[in-house]
XYZ file of C-alpha atoms in Angstrom:
153
model
C -32.016 -42.012 10.403
C -31.911 -39.594 7.527
C -29.027 -37.148 6.592
C -29.993 -34.043 4.970
C -27.639 -32.704 2.149
C -26.110 -29.916 4.311
C -24.941 -32.096 7.338
C -23.620 -35.583 7.189
C -24.611 -36.648 10.499
C -24.085 -35.641 14.257
C -20.852 -33.736 14.663
C -19.854 -33.971 11.051
C -19.700 -31.479 8.094
C -18.816 -31.550 4.560
C -15.166 -30.115 5.353
C -14.432 -33.272 7.312
C -14.723 -35.475 4.238
C -12.487 -33.550 1.713
C -10.619 -36.305 -0.227
C -8.096 -34.033 -1.823
C -5.550 -32.950 0.775
C -3.343 -30.135 -0.166
C 0.222 -31.970 -0.682
C 2.985 -32.259 -3.171
C 5.605 -29.588 -4.236
C 3.743 -26.379 -4.819
C 4.474 -24.710 -7.950
C 6.926 -27.367 -9.304
C 5.320 -27.577 -12.658
C 5.071 -23.919 -13.370
C 8.633 -22.801 -11.970
C 7.113 -20.333 -9.678
C 8.712 -19.307 -6.404
C 7.179 -20.998 -3.285
C 5.585 -17.687 -2.137
C 3.850 -17.096 -5.575
C 2.814 -20.692 -5.758
C 1.596 -20.766 -2.281
C -0.498 -17.648 -2.800
C -1.985 -18.712 -6.117
C -2.439 -22.570 -5.507
C -4.007 -21.960 -1.939
C -6.318 -19.286 -3.154
C -7.691 -21.420 -5.986
C -7.832 -24.650 -3.835
C -9.722 -22.520 -0.967
C -12.130 -21.073 -3.623
C -12.963 -24.517 -5.185
C -13.601 -25.992 -1.615
C -15.703 -22.955 -0.691
C -17.893 -23.560 -3.850
C -17.898 -27.308 -3.484
C -18.968 -27.285 0.023
C -21.274 -24.320 0.252
C -24.677 -24.727 1.764
C -27.107 -25.079 -1.035
C -29.836 -23.146 1.015
C -27.398 -20.271 1.435
C -25.261 -20.065 -1.468
C -22.012 -17.718 -1.487
C -22.898 -14.218 -2.438
C -21.870 -13.578 -5.949
C -20.647 -10.065 -4.918
C -18.231 -11.622 -2.477
C -16.975 -14.128 -5.148
C -16.420 -11.271 -7.581
C -14.506 -9.221 -5.082
C -12.341 -12.192 -4.228
C -11.500 -12.713 -7.982
C -10.737 -9.025 -8.348
C -8.331 -9.124 -5.386
C -6.605 -12.159 -6.640
C -6.279 -10.487 -10.154
C -4.884 -7.305 -8.588
C -2.285 -9.181 -6.522
C -1.190 -11.142 -9.731
C -0.867 -7.656 -11.485
C 1.093 -6.134 -8.559
C 3.509 -9.133 -8.685
C 4.006 -8.702 -12.344
C 4.710 -5.057 -12.011
C 7.106 -5.580 -9.151
C 9.128 -8.012 -11.514
C 9.133 -5.653 -14.407
C 10.455 -2.760 -11.918
C 13.240 -5.070 -10.932
C 14.196 -5.685 -14.370
C 14.170 -1.929 -15.248
C 16.362 -1.354 -12.181
C 18.857 -3.919 -13.199
C 18.900 -2.708 -16.742
C 19.655 0.750 -15.561
C 22.471 -0.417 -13.258
C 23.946 -2.224 -16.393
C 23.783 1.056 -18.357
C 25.640 2.945 -15.639
C 28.244 0.175 -15.519
C 28.766 0.263 -19.391
C 28.832 4.144 -19.219
C 31.944 3.801 -17.013
C 34.068 1.991 -19.643
C 37.238 3.947 -20.133
C 36.797 6.295 -17.141
C 38.867 6.469 -14.132
C 37.087 5.599 -10.867
C 38.025 6.047 -7.292
C 36.754 3.323 -4.777
C 37.610 2.262 -1.278
C 39.184 -1.237 -1.091
C 38.504 -3.765 1.727
C 41.188 -2.300 4.077
C 39.527 1.165 3.719
C 42.250 2.610 1.591
C 41.086 4.715 -1.336
C 42.213 3.208 -4.685
C 41.788 4.193 -8.353
C 42.016 2.862 -11.780
C 40.405 2.761 -15.369
C 37.399 0.803 -16.049
C 38.392 -1.786 -18.656
C 35.243 -3.905 -18.538
C 32.056 -4.975 -16.826
C 30.541 -8.243 -15.620
C 26.987 -8.836 -14.820
C 26.400 -11.108 -11.765
C 23.599 -11.943 -9.468
C 24.430 -8.978 -7.206
C 24.584 -6.506 -9.966
C 27.153 -5.150 -12.220
C 30.935 -5.575 -11.346
C 33.482 -3.154 -12.825
C 36.823 -4.675 -14.094
C 39.849 -2.498 -13.488
C 42.622 -4.641 -14.741
C 42.559 -7.794 -12.735
C 40.661 -5.859 -9.897
C 36.822 -6.368 -9.639
C 34.817 -3.818 -7.869
C 30.974 -3.500 -7.360
C 29.326 -0.518 -8.998
C 28.102 0.476 -5.519
C 31.679 0.937 -4.287
C 32.501 3.704 -6.786
C 33.009 7.119 -5.126
C 34.256 9.245 -7.784
C 34.283 9.192 -11.605
C 36.773 11.284 -13.719
C 37.959 11.097 -17.245
C 40.962 8.712 -17.823
C 44.273 10.312 -18.597
C 45.156 10.202 -22.209
C 47.631 7.489 -22.943
C 51.211 8.766 -23.429
């Protein structure tokens, strides 16, 4: 019985013999998020498997390969652009919060009662800027009105 290079015998093909299963912590070495790592790692592993096990009599069309590479590059660039946009939005919110220093703001407290106070400082947390009004902390999103603080007597 002879085995030609395309098939490995009756009922078997090259994809049945892949010795490198996809396992392990994806993206652990690069610090990527799971979604980013799965996308990049899976794409590259599938591409390598596709090239490794292609039929030598009918190789993959180079135009398809180039199209896949271009799509992968575009996805990477869009992810980078989204990260930059997020950073710009966070920076703009920080500037708005800093611009309120010394101003009197009106906000609604947790009981639904309107309160006001002078912004004495800001903190920057994971949820965005937080305004300090003495001992009170409010989110920048909770501000309903901004006025000039009254002059000290």
